[in-house]
């Protein structure tokens, strides 16, 4: 006999950073008094993008809504104790505002300049540097082929993503949210609404609303309710290496080639540790992340040696001599339409809330997205920040919100 079915006001499918942020914001909302149940199939988060992320935050986007999401996010992280402390214990997320540094050649300069104007208009502390200023600010940088760069003077950097995920979970649980280990197999629909979620063991939980924050399983799960979203989980690598040369104060640097790197931790006797990688350059390199595939966690060191390292060593000559370290693979849930997240009520199923296709931005966007979805569920609309530009309607209508700054 399957377990007896039950009911909840809101069922959240997926308990990583996005799902747990929604849960926390719902439970903390004085206007919401319902029961929230989070279903997470793997509480170890071994394959979760939240756990495998490089855990960084930036305002250097090309669309206003993404900039506003990250402005809220950095304020949330700066004031983590105000939001997520439990019994006086403040989460240690090790926020380091080291900045992002985007670099552009003559061809890319107009895009970077236009983006910086928009970012400044929205209140982001992003500076536009010419090559001479770049060389003065970052003397270890090769600026010969550069036209300009944009640097996050404040409000951008990196943090402990695992600690943020656990802080959301702990706070949500302290506010009465129930976490349940299990796998949501499908949505049960009737009369244009989701009426229940059915778990892999055959049990059902009736619900007033449901949130799809299922990461790599998001598109497949949405399809069980007849909702098609163009999201695929693609494989990405993060490589570590140590450099003894002087690359002091390296921000999260994005080269003109798409290769990126940033420092990690403090310098030791062995040198400074860095992490870095690059988005795939060819369709053959851009392979799907398949969680149950034994090769899912395999790392292509040839990609580092042939693509990542040469690009970074050209930009930062000190990187010509490095010591490679460990590396890992993880998923990017890519939105094929425009590399932006799909957030909010599904068209045709208003009580099914989508939180899918973050395309590498999920962890940094989790505070604002969690708040926005909680507002919409509890009050029927966005209140603090309108996320409608990232809604499902643009997918149905084939109306992309193109994001130029994708890493």
GROMACS .gro file of C-alpha atoms in nm:
model
  407
    1UNK     CA    1   0.000   0.000   0.000
    2UNK     CA    2   0.139   0.346  -0.087
    3UNK     CA    3   0.164   0.603   0.192
    4UNK     CA    4  -0.157   0.788   0.273
    5UNK     CA    5  -0.193   1.107   0.073
    6UNK     CA    6  -0.188   1.443   0.250
    7UNK     CA    7  -0.222   1.810   0.166
    8UNK     CA    8  -0.020   2.131   0.180
    9UNK     CA    9  -0.089   2.489   0.084
   10UNK     CA   10   0.236   2.503  -0.115
   11UNK     CA   11   0.453   2.217  -0.235
   12UNK     CA   12   0.803   2.313  -0.351
   13UNK     CA   13   0.967   2.061  -0.583
   14UNK     CA   14   1.340   2.095  -0.521
   15UNK     CA   15   1.511   2.209  -0.203
   16UNK     CA   16   1.833   2.368  -0.327
   17UNK     CA   17   1.897   2.744  -0.316
   18UNK     CA   18   1.595   2.854  -0.522
   19UNK     CA   19   1.343   2.619  -0.360
   20UNK     CA   20   1.470   2.686  -0.010
   21UNK     CA   21   1.468   3.061  -0.070
   22UNK     CA   22   1.103   3.044  -0.177
   23UNK     CA   23   1.028   2.836   0.132
   24UNK     CA   24   1.202   3.081   0.364
   25UNK     CA   25   1.039   3.389   0.213
   26UNK     CA   26   0.694   3.230   0.229
   27UNK     CA   27   0.735   3.126   0.591
   28UNK     CA   28   0.871   3.470   0.684
   29UNK     CA   29   0.584   3.656   0.513
   30UNK     CA   30   0.337   3.771   0.782
   31UNK     CA   31   0.061   3.760   0.522
   32UNK     CA   32   0.106   3.386   0.465
   33UNK     CA   33   0.007   3.129   0.726
   34UNK     CA   34  -0.018   2.813   0.517
   35UNK     CA   35   0.167   2.482   0.527
   36UNK     CA   36   0.479   2.457   0.310
   37UNK     CA   37   0.635   2.125   0.216
   38UNK     CA   38   0.965   2.101   0.028
   39UNK     CA   39   1.032   1.777  -0.160
   40UNK     CA   40   1.402   1.711  -0.220
   41UNK     CA   41   1.517   1.382  -0.365
   42UNK     CA   42   1.881   1.412  -0.252
   43UNK     CA   43   1.950   1.605   0.070
   44UNK     CA   44   2.324   1.567   0.006
   45UNK     CA   45   2.286   1.792  -0.303
   46UNK     CA   46   2.563   1.597  -0.470
   47UNK     CA   47   2.450   1.688  -0.822
   48UNK     CA   48   2.289   2.021  -0.741
   49UNK     CA   49   2.399   2.329  -0.933
   50UNK     CA   50   2.380   2.521  -0.603
   51UNK     CA   51   2.646   2.297  -0.450
   52UNK     CA   52   2.867   2.279  -0.760
   53UNK     CA   53   2.851   2.649  -0.848
   54UNK     CA   54   3.144   2.892  -0.847
   55UNK     CA   55   2.917   3.096  -0.615
   56UNK     CA   56   2.958   3.448  -0.746
   57UNK     CA   57   2.736   3.754  -0.775
   58UNK     CA   58   2.740   4.042  -1.022
   59UNK     CA   59   2.531   4.331  -1.148
   60UNK     CA   60   2.703   4.328  -1.487
   61UNK     CA   61   2.404   4.211  -1.689
   62UNK     CA   62   2.253   4.364  -2.002
   63UNK     CA   63   1.890   4.363  -1.886
   64UNK     CA   64   1.742   4.583  -1.615
   65UNK     CA   65   1.552   4.305  -1.438
   66UNK     CA   66   1.869   4.098  -1.389
   67UNK     CA   67   2.058   4.400  -1.257
   68UNK     CA   68   1.780   4.473  -1.007
   69UNK     CA   69   1.769   4.108  -0.899
   70UNK     CA   70   2.142   4.116  -0.820
   71UNK     CA   71   2.126   4.454  -0.645
   72UNK     CA   72   1.875   4.300  -0.406
   73UNK     CA   73   2.091   3.989  -0.384
   74UNK     CA   74   2.407   4.170  -0.274
   75UNK     CA   75   2.213   4.365  -0.011
   76UNK     CA   76   2.067   4.037   0.115
   77UNK     CA   77   2.411   3.876   0.139
   78UNK     CA   78   2.562   4.177   0.312
   79UNK     CA   79   2.286   4.160   0.573
   80UNK     CA   80   2.264   3.781   0.597
   81UNK     CA   81   2.225   3.789   0.975
   82UNK     CA   82   1.918   4.011   0.952
   83UNK     CA   83   1.747   3.755   0.729
   84UNK     CA   84   1.880   3.408   0.805
   85UNK     CA   85   2.012   3.406   1.161
   86UNK     CA   86   1.861   3.129   1.377
   87UNK     CA   87   1.865   3.163   1.757
   88UNK     CA   88   2.120   3.442   1.727
   89UNK     CA   89   2.358   3.235   1.511
   90UNK     CA   90   2.454   3.427   1.195
   91UNK     CA   91   2.547   3.216   0.888
   92UNK     CA   92   2.910   3.253   0.777
   93UNK     CA   93   2.893   3.286   0.397
   94UNK     CA   94   3.237   3.452   0.358
   95UNK     CA   95   3.119   3.723   0.118
   96UNK     CA   96   3.417   3.880  -0.062
   97UNK     CA   97   3.340   4.181  -0.280
   98UNK     CA   98   3.635   4.136  -0.514
   99UNK     CA   99   3.445   4.260  -0.821
  100UNK     CA  100   3.395   4.134  -1.174
  101UNK     CA  101   3.618   4.256  -1.456
  102UNK     CA  102   3.474   4.225  -1.806
  103UNK     CA  103   3.722   4.290  -2.088
  104UNK     CA  104   3.645   4.395  -2.445
  105UNK     CA  105   3.828   4.438  -2.773
  106UNK     CA  106   3.730   4.708  -3.024
  107UNK     CA  107   3.455   4.479  -3.155
  108UNK     CA  108   3.303   4.421  -2.813
  109UNK     CA  109   3.348   4.770  -2.670
  110UNK     CA  110   3.011   4.918  -2.781
  111UNK     CA  111   2.822   4.637  -2.603
  112UNK     CA  112   3.023   4.675  -2.283
  113UNK     CA  113   2.982   5.055  -2.288
  114UNK     CA  114   2.605   5.032  -2.340
  115UNK     CA  115   2.574   4.775  -2.062
  116UNK     CA  116   2.772   4.994  -1.822
  117UNK     CA  117   2.542   5.290  -1.887
  118UNK     CA  118   2.238   5.077  -1.808
  119UNK     CA  119   2.403   4.931  -1.497
  120UNK     CA  120   2.494   5.278  -1.369
  121UNK     CA  121   2.140   5.402  -1.436
  122UNK     CA  122   2.007   5.117  -1.223
  123UNK     CA  123   2.238   5.213  -0.938
  124UNK     CA  124   2.512   4.951  -0.980
  125UNK     CA  125   2.865   5.059  -0.889
  126UNK     CA  126   3.029   4.962  -1.219
  127UNK     CA  127   3.321   5.161  -1.361
  128UNK     CA  128   3.428   5.182  -1.727
  129UNK     CA  129   3.807   5.173  -1.767
  130UNK     CA  130   4.021   5.250  -2.070
  131UNK     CA  131   4.334   5.038  -2.133
  132UNK     CA  132   4.564   5.278  -1.948
  133UNK     CA  133   4.344   5.270  -1.638
  134UNK     CA  134   4.317   4.891  -1.660
  135UNK     CA  135   4.697   4.862  -1.666
  136UNK     CA  136   4.734   5.099  -1.373
  137UNK     CA  137   4.465   4.922  -1.170
  138UNK     CA  138   4.577   4.567  -1.263
  139UNK     CA  139   4.948   4.581  -1.356
  140UNK     CA  140   4.968   4.206  -1.418
  141UNK     CA  141   4.711   4.234  -1.702
  142UNK     CA  142   4.801   4.220  -2.073
  143UNK     CA  143   4.605   4.512  -2.223
  144UNK     CA  144   4.759   4.523  -2.572
  145UNK     CA  145   4.444   4.418  -2.758
  146UNK     CA  146   4.188   4.571  -2.522
  147UNK     CA  147   3.962   4.869  -2.591
  148UNK     CA  148   3.803   4.888  -2.246
  149UNK     CA  149   3.690   4.697  -1.940
  150UNK     CA  150   3.414   4.729  -1.684
  151UNK     CA  151   3.483   4.666  -1.316
  152UNK     CA  152   3.248   4.617  -1.022
  153UNK     CA  153   3.395   4.864  -0.772
  154UNK     CA  154   3.156   4.733  -0.507
  155UNK     CA  155   2.859   4.497  -0.490
  156UNK     CA  156   3.016   4.214  -0.691
  157UNK     CA  157   3.222   3.917  -0.581
  158UNK     CA  158   3.192   3.566  -0.448
  159UNK     CA  159   3.079   3.376  -0.140
  160UNK     CA  160   3.027   3.029   0.009
  161UNK     CA  161   2.734   2.894  -0.192
  162UNK     CA  162   2.700   2.578   0.015
  163UNK     CA  163   2.671   2.789   0.330
  164UNK     CA  164   2.399   3.005   0.173
  165UNK     CA  165   2.200   2.697   0.068
  166UNK     CA  166   2.222   2.549   0.417
  167UNK     CA  167   2.131   2.884   0.576
  168UNK     CA  168   1.812   2.905   0.366
  169UNK     CA  169   1.723   2.549   0.467
  170UNK     CA  170   1.793   2.598   0.835
  171UNK     CA  171   1.597   2.922   0.854
  172UNK     CA  172   1.302   2.780   0.659
  173UNK     CA  173   1.285   2.479   0.890
  174UNK     CA  174   1.302   2.702   1.197
  175UNK     CA  175   0.995   2.885   1.063
  176UNK     CA  176   0.795   2.565   1.027
  177UNK     CA  177   0.869   2.453   0.670
  178UNK     CA  178   0.870   2.075   0.634
  179UNK     CA  179   1.142   1.911   0.426
  180UNK     CA  180   1.068   1.568   0.285
  181UNK     CA  181   1.305   1.335   0.101
  182UNK     CA  182   1.139   1.206  -0.214
  183UNK     CA  183   1.117   1.248  -0.589
  184UNK     CA  184   0.823   1.423  -0.754
  185UNK     CA  185   0.732   1.210  -1.055
  186UNK     CA  186   0.449   1.418  -1.199
  187UNK     CA  187   0.187   1.684  -1.149
  188UNK     CA  188  -0.180   1.593  -1.123
  189UNK     CA  189  -0.400   1.851  -1.296
  190UNK     CA  190  -0.773   1.918  -1.309
  191UNK     CA  191  -0.973   2.217  -1.428
  192UNK     CA  192  -0.671   2.420  -1.536
  193UNK     CA  193  -0.486   2.384  -1.206
  194UNK     CA  194  -0.235   2.155  -1.042
  195UNK     CA  195  -0.427   1.972  -0.771
  196UNK     CA  196  -0.153   1.743  -0.641
  197UNK     CA  197   0.201   1.619  -0.686
  198UNK     CA  198   0.262   1.248  -0.722
  199UNK     CA  199   0.585   1.106  -0.584
  200UNK     CA  200   0.787   0.821  -0.728
  201UNK     CA  201   0.655   0.590  -0.455
  202UNK     CA  202   0.298   0.651  -0.573
  203UNK     CA  203   0.192   0.876  -0.285
  204UNK     CA  204   0.023   1.207  -0.352
  205UNK     CA  205   0.024   1.544  -0.180
  206UNK     CA  206  -0.268   1.771  -0.261
  207UNK     CA  207  -0.168   2.136  -0.298
  208UNK     CA  208  -0.301   2.484  -0.340
  209UNK     CA  209   0.010   2.591  -0.532
  210UNK     CA  210   0.327   2.422  -0.649
  211UNK     CA  211   0.676   2.553  -0.729
  212UNK     CA  212   0.895   2.382  -0.987
  213UNK     CA  213   1.250   2.443  -0.860
  214UNK     CA  214   1.375   2.103  -0.975
  215UNK     CA  215   1.693   2.207  -1.151
  216UNK     CA  216   1.804   1.938  -1.395
  217UNK     CA  217   1.460   1.775  -1.378
  218UNK     CA  218   1.261   2.096  -1.421
  219UNK     CA  219   1.168   2.066  -1.788
  220UNK     CA  220   1.073   1.698  -1.760
  221UNK     CA  221   0.857   1.767  -1.456
  222UNK     CA  222   0.684   2.066  -1.618
  223UNK     CA  223   0.602   1.850  -1.918
  224UNK     CA  224   0.391   1.618  -1.700
  225UNK     CA  225   0.147   1.909  -1.669
  226UNK     CA  226   0.163   1.989  -2.042
  227UNK     CA  227   0.402   2.283  -1.994
  228UNK     CA  228   0.693   2.283  -2.238
  229UNK     CA  229   0.997   2.491  -2.145
  230UNK     CA  230   1.318   2.507  -2.353
  231UNK     CA  231   1.559   2.410  -2.076
  232UNK     CA  232   1.843   2.160  -2.103
  233UNK     CA  233   2.107   2.075  -1.844
  234UNK     CA  234   2.450   2.131  -1.996
  235UNK     CA  235   2.783   2.022  -1.853
  236UNK     CA  236   3.027   2.282  -1.721
  237UNK     CA  237   3.369   2.250  -1.558
  238UNK     CA  238   3.550   2.442  -1.285
  239UNK     CA  239   3.927   2.400  -1.271
  240UNK     CA  240   4.164   2.499  -0.991
  241UNK     CA  241   4.529   2.595  -1.022
  242UNK     CA  242   4.800   2.764  -0.818
  243UNK     CA  243   5.021   3.048  -0.939
  244UNK     CA  244   5.334   3.172  -0.759
  245UNK     CA  245   5.354   3.488  -0.969
  246UNK     CA  246   5.216   3.822  -0.855
  247UNK     CA  247   4.851   3.849  -0.962
  248UNK     CA  248   4.750   4.049  -0.658
  249UNK     CA  249   4.388   4.155  -0.621
  250UNK     CA  250   4.257   3.953  -0.913
  251UNK     CA  251   3.880   3.999  -0.947
  252UNK     CA  252   3.654   3.757  -1.129
  253UNK     CA  253   3.796   3.827  -1.473
  254UNK     CA  254   3.612   3.750  -1.795
  255UNK     CA  255   3.844   3.755  -2.094
  256UNK     CA  256   3.748   3.851  -2.449
  257UNK     CA  257   3.772   3.479  -2.533
  258UNK     CA  258   3.509   3.389  -2.273
  259UNK     CA  259   3.762   3.229  -2.038
  260UNK     CA  260   3.728   3.338  -1.676
  261UNK     CA  261   3.913   3.308  -1.347
  262UNK     CA  262   3.919   3.444  -0.994
  263UNK     CA  263   4.133   3.400  -0.687
  264UNK     CA  264   4.020   3.164  -0.412
  265UNK     CA  265   4.118   3.206  -0.050
  266UNK     CA  266   4.438   3.359   0.083
  267UNK     CA  267   4.785   3.323  -0.063
  268UNK     CA  268   4.997   3.043   0.086
  269UNK     CA  269   5.361   2.939   0.058
  270UNK     CA  270   5.267   2.745  -0.256
  271UNK     CA  271   5.119   3.054  -0.420
  272UNK     CA  272   4.771   3.192  -0.486
  273UNK     CA  273   4.489   2.949  -0.562
  274UNK     CA  274   4.259   3.032  -0.854
  275UNK     CA  275   3.951   2.879  -1.007
  276UNK     CA  276   3.855   2.924  -1.370
  277UNK     CA  277   3.699   2.783  -1.684
  278UNK     CA  278   3.529   2.880  -2.008
  279UNK     CA  279   3.198   2.820  -2.180
  280UNK     CA  280   3.219   2.565  -2.461
  281UNK     CA  281   3.339   2.718  -2.786
  282UNK     CA  282   3.190   2.463  -3.026
  283UNK     CA  283   2.868   2.259  -3.032
  284UNK     CA  284   3.076   1.943  -2.998
  285UNK     CA  285   3.212   2.065  -2.665
  286UNK     CA  286   2.868   2.162  -2.533
  287UNK     CA  287   2.737   1.830  -2.403
  288UNK     CA  288   2.436   1.754  -2.186
  289UNK     CA  289   2.467   1.682  -1.817
  290UNK     CA  290   2.300   1.346  -1.754
  291UNK     CA  291   2.284   1.284  -1.381
  292UNK     CA  292   2.252   0.906  -1.397
  293UNK     CA  293   2.535   0.874  -1.648
  294UNK     CA  294   2.851   0.738  -1.477
  295UNK     CA  295   3.050   0.986  -1.686
  296UNK     CA  296   2.855   1.289  -1.560
  297UNK     CA  297   3.125   1.388  -1.313
  298UNK     CA  298   3.417   1.324  -1.548
  299UNK     CA  299   3.633   1.630  -1.618
  300UNK     CA  300   3.784   1.705  -1.959
  301UNK     CA  301   4.134   1.823  -1.870
  302UNK     CA  302   4.207   1.855  -2.241
  303UNK     CA  303   3.959   2.145  -2.247
  304UNK     CA  304   4.162   2.319  -1.977
  305UNK     CA  305   4.495   2.260  -2.152
  306UNK     CA  306   4.376   2.352  -2.501
  307UNK     CA  307   4.122   2.629  -2.435
  308UNK     CA  308   4.114   2.767  -2.082
  309UNK     CA  309   4.482   2.784  -1.986
  310UNK     CA  310   4.611   2.935  -2.315
  311UNK     CA  311   4.346   3.209  -2.304
  312UNK     CA  312   4.415   3.297  -1.942
  313UNK     CA  313   4.794   3.284  -1.983
  314UNK     CA  314   4.774   3.522  -2.278
  315UNK     CA  315   4.572   3.768  -2.071
  316UNK     CA  316   4.771   3.719  -1.748
  317UNK     CA  317   5.134   3.628  -1.838
  318UNK     CA  318   5.204   3.509  -1.482
  319UNK     CA  319   4.972   3.217  -1.557
  320UNK     CA  320   5.224   3.072  -1.800
  321UNK     CA  321   5.361   2.890  -1.496
  322UNK     CA  322   5.093   2.728  -1.284
  323UNK     CA  323   5.029   2.407  -1.094
  324UNK     CA  324   4.691   2.246  -1.184
  325UNK     CA  325   4.483   2.122  -0.892
  326UNK     CA  326   4.146   1.953  -0.859
  327UNK     CA  327   3.846   2.013  -1.085
  328UNK     CA  328   3.478   1.929  -1.095
  329UNK     CA  329   3.185   1.915  -1.333
  330UNK     CA  330   2.833   2.039  -1.275
  331UNK     CA  331   2.514   2.139  -1.456
  332UNK     CA  332   2.401   2.466  -1.610
  333UNK     CA  333   2.024   2.452  -1.668
  334UNK     CA  334   2.029   2.653  -1.988
  335UNK     CA  335   1.724   2.833  -2.123
  336UNK     CA  336   1.752   2.780  -2.497
  337UNK     CA  337   1.546   3.085  -2.588
  338UNK     CA  338   1.759   3.358  -2.431
  339UNK     CA  339   1.980   3.227  -2.145
  340UNK     CA  340   1.751   3.387  -1.887
  341UNK     CA  341   1.551   3.221  -1.613
  342UNK     CA  342   1.182   3.133  -1.650
  343UNK     CA  343   1.010   3.265  -1.340
  344UNK     CA  344   0.648   3.289  -1.230
  345UNK     CA  345   0.308   3.134  -1.305
  346UNK     CA  346   0.287   2.897  -1.599
  347UNK     CA  347   0.062   3.013  -1.882
  348UNK     CA  348  -0.256   2.807  -1.855
  349UNK     CA  349  -0.178   2.673  -1.507
  350UNK     CA  350  -0.174   2.977  -1.277
  351UNK     CA  351  -0.095   2.784  -0.957
  352UNK     CA  352   0.213   2.617  -1.109
  353UNK     CA  353   0.508   2.848  -1.045
  354UNK     CA  354   0.817   2.799  -1.259
  355UNK     CA  355   1.172   2.866  -1.140
  356UNK     CA  356   1.377   2.705  -1.415
  357UNK     CA  357   1.653   2.763  -1.670
  358UNK     CA  358   1.874   2.996  -1.465
  359UNK     CA  359   2.164   2.940  -1.705
  360UNK     CA  360   2.430   2.967  -1.435
  361UNK     CA  361   2.271   3.257  -1.242
  362UNK     CA  362   2.055   3.062  -0.998
  363UNK     CA  363   2.257   3.086  -0.678
  364UNK     CA  364   2.314   3.461  -0.703
  365UNK     CA  365   1.952   3.521  -0.801
  366UNK     CA  366   1.804   3.299  -0.530
  367UNK     CA  367   1.735   3.575  -0.274
  368UNK     CA  368   1.532   3.796  -0.508
  369UNK     CA  369   1.361   3.511  -0.695
  370UNK     CA  370   1.261   3.346  -0.367
  371UNK     CA  371   1.117   3.673  -0.242
  372UNK     CA  372   0.933   3.742  -0.570
  373UNK     CA  373   0.772   3.400  -0.601
  374UNK     CA  374   0.673   3.405  -0.233
  375UNK     CA  375   0.506   3.743  -0.287
  376UNK     CA  376   0.318   3.617  -0.591
  377UNK     CA  377   0.199   3.303  -0.412
  378UNK     CA  378   0.096   3.485  -0.093
  379UNK     CA  379  -0.046   3.804  -0.246
  380UNK     CA  380  -0.124   3.725  -0.609
  381UNK     CA  381   0.134   3.965  -0.752
  382UNK     CA  382   0.493   4.082  -0.734
  383UNK     CA  383   0.529   4.366  -0.485
  384UNK     CA  384   0.891   4.466  -0.421
  385UNK     CA  385   1.037   4.380  -0.764
  386UNK     CA  386   0.842   4.295  -1.079
  387UNK     CA  387   0.982   3.977  -1.236
  388UNK     CA  388   0.726   3.965  -1.518
  389UNK     CA  389   0.996   4.024  -1.784
  390UNK     CA  390   1.126   3.676  -1.697
  391UNK     CA  391   0.781   3.519  -1.708
  392UNK     CA  392   0.661   3.213  -1.897
  393UNK     CA  393   0.463   3.426  -2.145
  394UNK     CA  394   0.781   3.522  -2.330
  395UNK     CA  395   0.853   3.152  -2.385
  396UNK     CA  396   0.504   3.080  -2.517
  397UNK     CA  397   0.518   3.385  -2.745
  398UNK     CA  398   0.876   3.323  -2.861
  399UNK     CA  399   0.976   3.667  -2.733
  400UNK     CA  400   1.337   3.641  -2.605
  401UNK     CA  401   1.487   3.871  -2.345
  402UNK     CA  402   1.842   3.843  -2.471
  403UNK     CA  403   2.123   3.849  -2.215
  404UNK     CA  404   2.456   3.963  -2.360
  405UNK     CA  405   2.666   3.891  -2.050
  406UNK     CA  406   2.660   3.512  -2.022
  407UNK     CA  407   2.956   3.325  -1.875
   0.00000   0.00000   0.00000
